[in-house]
Short mmCIF file of C-alpha atoms in Angstrom, two decimals:
data_model
loop_
_atom_site.label_atom_id
_atom_site.label_comp_id
_atom_site.label_asym_id
_atom_site.label_seq_id
_atom_site.Cartn_x
_atom_site.Cartn_y
_atom_site.Cartn_z
CA MET A 22 -65.76 12.62 12.57
CA PRO A 23 -64.10 14.77 15.27
CA ASP A 24 -63.35 18.39 14.39
CA TYR A 25 -59.65 19.18 14.72
CA HIS A 26 -59.76 22.81 13.56
CA ASP A 27 -59.05 24.21 17.04
CA ASP A 28 -56.17 21.78 17.62
CA LEU A 29 -54.68 22.69 14.24
CA ARG A 30 -54.92 26.40 15.01
CA LEU A 31 -53.21 25.79 18.35
CA ALA A 32 -50.43 23.82 16.64
CA HIS A 33 -49.81 26.82 14.37
CA VAL A 34 -49.61 29.16 17.35
CA LEU A 35 -47.11 26.81 18.99
CA ALA A 36 -45.07 26.65 15.77
CA ASP A 37 -45.04 30.46 15.48
CA ALA A 38 -43.62 30.75 18.99
CA ALA A 39 -41.07 28.00 18.38
CA ASP A 40 -39.97 29.62 15.11
CA ALA A 41 -39.25 32.89 16.90
CA THR A 42 -37.18 31.09 19.53
CA THR A 43 -35.16 28.93 17.13
CA MET A 44 -34.52 31.66 14.57
CA GLU A 45 -33.24 34.01 17.26
CA ARG A 46 -30.39 31.58 18.02
CA PHE A 47 -29.80 30.22 14.50
CA LYS A 48 -26.18 30.91 13.48
CA ALA A 49 -25.47 32.51 16.85
CA LEU A 50 -21.73 32.45 17.53
CA ASP A 51 -22.31 31.72 21.22
CA LEU A 52 -24.87 28.93 20.72
CA LYS A 53 -24.41 26.30 23.42
CA VAL A 54 -24.37 22.69 22.16
CA GLU A 55 -24.18 19.53 24.27
CA THR A 56 -23.85 15.85 23.40
CA LYS A 57 -26.65 13.55 24.61
CA PRO A 58 -26.05 9.97 25.83
CA ASP A 59 -26.91 8.64 22.34
CA MET A 60 -24.09 10.85 20.98
CA THR A 61 -26.45 13.19 19.12
CA PRO A 62 -26.22 16.96 19.65
CA VAL A 63 -28.74 19.13 21.49
CA SER A 64 -28.60 22.91 21.50
CA GLU A 65 -29.96 25.45 23.95
CA ALA A 66 -32.50 26.32 21.23
CA ASP A 67 -33.86 22.73 21.19
CA LYS A 68 -34.49 22.90 24.91
CA ALA A 69 -35.92 26.43 24.89
CA ALA A 70 -38.35 25.65 22.06
CA GLU A 71 -39.64 22.49 23.70
CA GLU A 72 -40.03 24.20 27.09
CA LEU A 73 -42.02 26.97 25.43
CA ILE A 74 -44.32 24.49 23.65
CA ARG A 75 -44.86 22.47 26.82
CA THR A 76 -45.71 25.56 28.86
CA SER A 77 -48.21 26.69 26.23
CA LEU A 78 -49.82 23.24 26.11
CA GLN A 79 -50.15 23.16 29.89
CA ARG A 80 -52.23 26.32 29.67
CA ALA A 81 -54.22 25.51 26.52
CA ARG A 82 -54.64 21.72 26.84
CA PRO A 83 -54.00 20.82 30.50
CA ARG A 84 -55.63 17.40 30.19
CA ASP A 85 -53.50 16.30 27.24
CA ALA A 86 -50.28 14.32 27.57
CA VAL A 87 -47.01 15.46 25.99
CA LEU A 88 -44.03 13.56 24.60
CA GLY A 89 -41.00 15.56 23.52
CA GLU A 90 -37.53 14.61 22.35
CA GLU A 91 -35.69 16.63 24.98
CA PHE A 92 -37.84 16.27 28.12
CA GLY A 93 -39.63 12.95 27.68
CA SER A 94 -43.20 12.02 28.53
CA GLU A 95 -45.62 13.84 30.80
CA GLY A 96 -49.26 13.05 31.58
CA SER A 97 -51.55 10.32 30.30
CA GLY A 98 -54.82 9.95 28.47
CA PRO A 99 -56.25 9.43 25.00
CA ARG A 100 -54.73 12.62 23.53
CA ARG A 101 -50.98 13.17 23.37
CA TRP A 102 -48.94 15.95 21.76
CA ILE A 103 -45.67 14.82 20.14
CA VAL A 104 -42.92 17.44 19.85
CA ASP A 105 -39.55 17.53 18.11
CA PRO A 106 -38.33 21.08 18.81
CA ILE A 107 -35.64 20.95 16.13
CA ASP A 108 -35.63 18.07 13.67
CA GLY A 109 -32.23 18.38 12.05
CA THR A 110 -30.19 19.66 14.99
CA LYS A 111 -26.91 18.74 13.25
CA ASN A 112 -27.91 21.06 10.40
CA TYR A 113 -29.03 23.74 12.86
CA VAL A 114 -25.75 23.86 14.77
CA ARG A 115 -23.74 24.03 11.52
CA GLY A 116 -25.82 26.82 10.00
CA VAL A 117 -27.55 24.65 7.40
CA PRO A 118 -31.16 25.91 6.98
CA VAL A 119 -32.77 22.47 6.58
CA TRP A 120 -34.34 21.94 10.02
CA ALA A 121 -37.85 22.22 11.39
CA THR A 122 -40.06 22.11 14.45
CA LEU A 123 -42.43 19.11 14.33
CA ILE A 124 -45.68 19.24 16.32
CA ALA A 125 -48.33 16.51 16.22
CA LEU A 126 -51.41 15.48 18.13
CA MET A 127 -52.05 11.76 18.47
CA GLU A 128 -55.38 10.34 19.58
CA ARG A 129 -56.30 6.89 20.84
CA GLY A 130 -58.99 5.02 18.94
CA GLU A 131 -60.15 1.48 18.28
CA GLY A 132 -57.12 0.78 16.11
CA GLY A 133 -54.65 2.27 18.59
CA ASP A 134 -52.90 5.65 18.66
CA ARG A 135 -52.84 7.60 15.41
CA PRO A 136 -51.72 11.13 14.46
CA VAL A 137 -54.67 13.43 13.78
CA VAL A 138 -52.91 16.83 13.52
CA GLY A 139 -49.44 17.66 12.27
CA VAL A 140 -47.44 20.83 11.64
CA VAL A 141 -43.91 20.95 10.23
CA SER A 142 -42.42 24.43 10.34
CA ALA A 143 -39.06 25.20 8.72
CA PRO A 144 -38.55 28.94 9.31
CA ALA A 145 -35.03 29.16 7.87
CA LEU A 146 -36.46 27.82 4.60
CA GLY A 147 -39.54 30.03 4.87
CA ARG A 148 -41.76 26.94 4.61
CA ARG A 149 -44.53 25.34 6.64
CA TRP A 150 -46.67 22.26 6.02
CA TRP A 151 -49.67 20.98 7.98
CA ALA A 152 -52.60 18.57 8.01
CA ALA A 153 -55.47 17.35 10.14
CA GLU A 154 -57.45 14.16 9.83
CA GLY A 155 -60.21 14.55 7.27
CA LEU A 156 -59.20 18.14 6.41
CA GLY A 157 -56.41 17.53 3.89
CA ALA A 158 -52.77 18.63 3.83
CA TYR A 159 -51.53 22.13 3.01
CA THR A 160 -48.49 24.34 2.69
CA GLY A 161 -48.19 28.10 2.93
CA ARG A 162 -47.47 31.04 5.17
CA SER A 163 -50.61 30.65 7.28
CA LEU A 164 -53.95 28.86 7.55
CA SER A 165 -55.58 31.57 5.46
CA SER A 166 -52.85 31.64 2.81
CA ALA A 167 -52.21 28.07 1.73
CA SER A 168 -52.30 25.62 -1.14
CA ARG A 169 -53.45 22.03 -0.88
CA LEU A 170 -50.89 19.24 -1.16
CA ALA A 171 -51.20 16.16 -3.33
CA VAL A 172 -48.77 13.31 -3.91
CA SER A 173 -47.46 12.44 -7.37
CA GLN A 174 -49.03 10.01 -9.80
CA VAL A 175 -45.74 8.34 -10.79
CA ALA A 176 -46.54 4.65 -11.11
CA ARG A 177 -43.26 3.13 -12.30
CA LEU A 178 -40.16 2.77 -10.15
CA GLU A 179 -37.91 3.58 -13.11
CA ASP A 180 -39.59 7.01 -13.26
CA ALA A 181 -39.47 7.61 -9.50
CA SER A 182 -37.44 10.01 -7.37
CA PHE A 183 -36.21 8.39 -4.13
CA ALA A 184 -35.04 10.42 -1.11
CA TYR A 185 -33.11 9.16 1.89
CA SER A 186 -31.00 10.47 4.80
CA SER A 187 -27.77 8.44 4.79
CA LEU A 188 -26.21 5.10 3.88
CA SER A 189 -24.82 4.25 7.31
CA GLY A 190 -28.12 3.28 8.91
CA TRP A 191 -28.91 0.80 6.14
CA GLU A 192 -25.39 -0.64 6.37
CA GLU A 193 -25.62 -1.06 10.16
CA ARG A 194 -28.81 -3.07 9.71
CA GLY A 195 -27.42 -5.31 6.95
CA ARG A 196 -29.69 -3.80 4.29
CA LEU A 197 -27.20 -1.74 2.30
CA ASN A 198 -27.24 -4.05 -0.71
CA ARG A 199 -31.04 -3.94 -0.87
CA PHE A 200 -30.91 -0.16 -0.51
CA LEU A 201 -28.42 0.15 -3.38
CA GLU A 202 -30.56 -2.13 -5.55
CA LEU A 203 -33.48 0.24 -5.00
CA THR A 204 -31.39 3.28 -5.92
CA ARG A 205 -30.37 1.59 -9.16
CA ALA A 206 -34.00 0.83 -9.98
CA CYS A 207 -35.11 4.45 -9.54
CA TRP A 208 -34.80 7.35 -11.95
CA ARG A 209 -33.26 9.69 -9.38
CA THR A 210 -31.95 9.58 -5.81
CA ARG A 211 -31.11 12.40 -3.41
CA GLY A 212 -30.02 12.48 0.24
CA TYR A 213 -32.15 15.35 1.53
CA GLY A 214 -32.58 14.01 5.07
CA ASP A 215 -34.73 14.61 8.15
CA PHE A 216 -38.30 15.93 7.67
CA TRP A 217 -37.83 17.29 4.16
CA PRO A 218 -38.19 14.10 2.05
CA TYR A 219 -41.59 13.39 3.62
CA MET A 220 -42.80 16.89 2.85
CA MET A 221 -41.62 16.49 -0.74
CA VAL A 222 -43.55 13.22 -0.99
CA ALA A 223 -46.63 15.11 0.21
CA GLU A 224 -45.96 17.86 -2.35
CA GLY A 225 -45.47 15.36 -5.19
CA SER A 226 -41.87 16.41 -5.94
CA VAL A 227 -40.46 13.14 -4.52
CA ASP A 228 -42.20 9.79 -4.95
CA ILE A 229 -40.72 7.53 -2.24
CA CYS A 230 -38.53 7.84 0.86
CA ALA A 231 -37.49 5.60 3.74
CA GLU A 232 -35.36 5.58 6.89
CA PRO A 233 -34.22 2.54 8.91
CA GLU A 234 -34.44 4.02 12.42
CA LEU A 235 -36.57 6.87 13.75
CA SER A 236 -38.34 7.97 16.92
CA LEU A 237 -42.02 8.79 17.23
CA TRP A 238 -41.32 12.53 17.40
CA ASP A 239 -39.53 12.28 14.03
CA MET A 240 -42.58 10.77 12.35
CA ALA A 241 -45.91 11.71 13.96
CA ALA A 242 -46.31 15.07 12.20
CA THR A 243 -44.90 13.91 8.86
CA ALA A 244 -47.11 10.80 8.82
CA ILE A 245 -50.44 12.65 8.96
CA ILE A 246 -49.26 15.16 6.34
CA VAL A 247 -48.25 12.43 3.88
CA GLN A 248 -51.49 10.53 4.49
CA GLU A 249 -53.74 13.56 4.09
CA ALA A 250 -51.92 14.43 0.85
CA GLY A 251 -53.04 11.06 -0.52
CA GLY A 252 -49.89 9.06 0.15
CA ARG A 253 -48.99 6.13 2.39
CA PHE A 254 -46.85 6.21 5.52
CA THR A 255 -45.91 2.94 7.18
CA GLY A 256 -43.07 1.26 8.99
CA LEU A 257 -40.74 -0.97 6.99
CA ASP A 258 -42.96 -3.76 8.32
CA GLY A 259 -45.88 -2.30 6.38
CA VAL A 260 -47.84 -1.32 9.49
CA PRO A 261 -49.60 2.02 8.87
CA GLY A 262 -48.56 5.02 10.94
CA PRO A 263 -45.48 6.18 12.85
CA LEU A 264 -45.15 3.50 15.52
CA SER A 265 -42.73 0.99 13.94
CA GLY A 266 -39.43 2.70 14.75
CA ASN A 267 -38.66 3.30 11.07
CA ALA A 268 -40.46 4.73 8.06
CA ALA A 269 -41.49 4.17 4.47
CA ALA A 270 -43.46 6.90 2.71
CA SER A 271 -44.72 7.03 -0.84
CA ASN A 272 -47.34 8.32 -3.21
CA GLY A 273 -49.19 5.04 -2.56
CA LEU A 274 -48.75 3.71 -6.08
CA LEU A 275 -45.15 2.66 -5.39
CA HIS A 276 -45.47 1.55 -1.79
CA GLY A 277 -45.51 -2.17 -2.47
CA GLU A 278 -42.34 -1.97 -4.54
CA LEU A 279 -40.64 0.21 -1.93
CA LEU A 280 -41.35 -2.37 0.78
CA SER A 281 -40.30 -5.22 -1.50
CA TYR A 282 -36.78 -3.76 -1.51
CA LEU A 283 -36.47 -2.41 2.03
CA GLY A 284 -39.26 -3.98 4.05
CA ASP A 285 -38.97 -6.45 6.89
#
């Protein structure tokens, strides 16, 4: 099995630099915010963090490709870094601390592209999560000060905690009734949103979560962390990994029931 220790260490270095950039502008009164063609916001901090990560990758991994939310795709080859400089920009620009930088490395294999390294860093929360293929998933302040993650063992939907982002996406796709049926079947539901539900699945504090529409940069890092914590991460079509354009994550024990309500 390939050794991803060096790539994981690099991802932490990139996250440290991004954290410094994003925190410097968090809650700044003169923060510049624009509206992208898809009507979502982008701040100067989003762009600065991604530029910093790209520049660092050009020096450290010049042969690797990069895909980022703000500046698109660059390079080609079997290894590709996936970057979301600020996942949760709407929170960021309103001063809500639930946002994170997502950094992942995907590698091409016989079964197609798969994430092999992932770091999710949420500096305003003082939290970071990470994983690498075959090495497990962890949370902590640093590589040397961390605790291993493990998903829950909840096996009944009526005992499960379900996290989601919003109702509108499910309604737009004609699945709101199925979504509401699932919420009624669960013990508890909360709309945490963005990266956080997936990290809570990996920690075992939430049992299932799903979103109807996502981009690769929203999912690549979270997917490997959930998987290395012992859970399952698929599209709503049940295909493993972050390539389906939407997501279903669970502790594994409840995945079939989750897809029976919300799956394609």
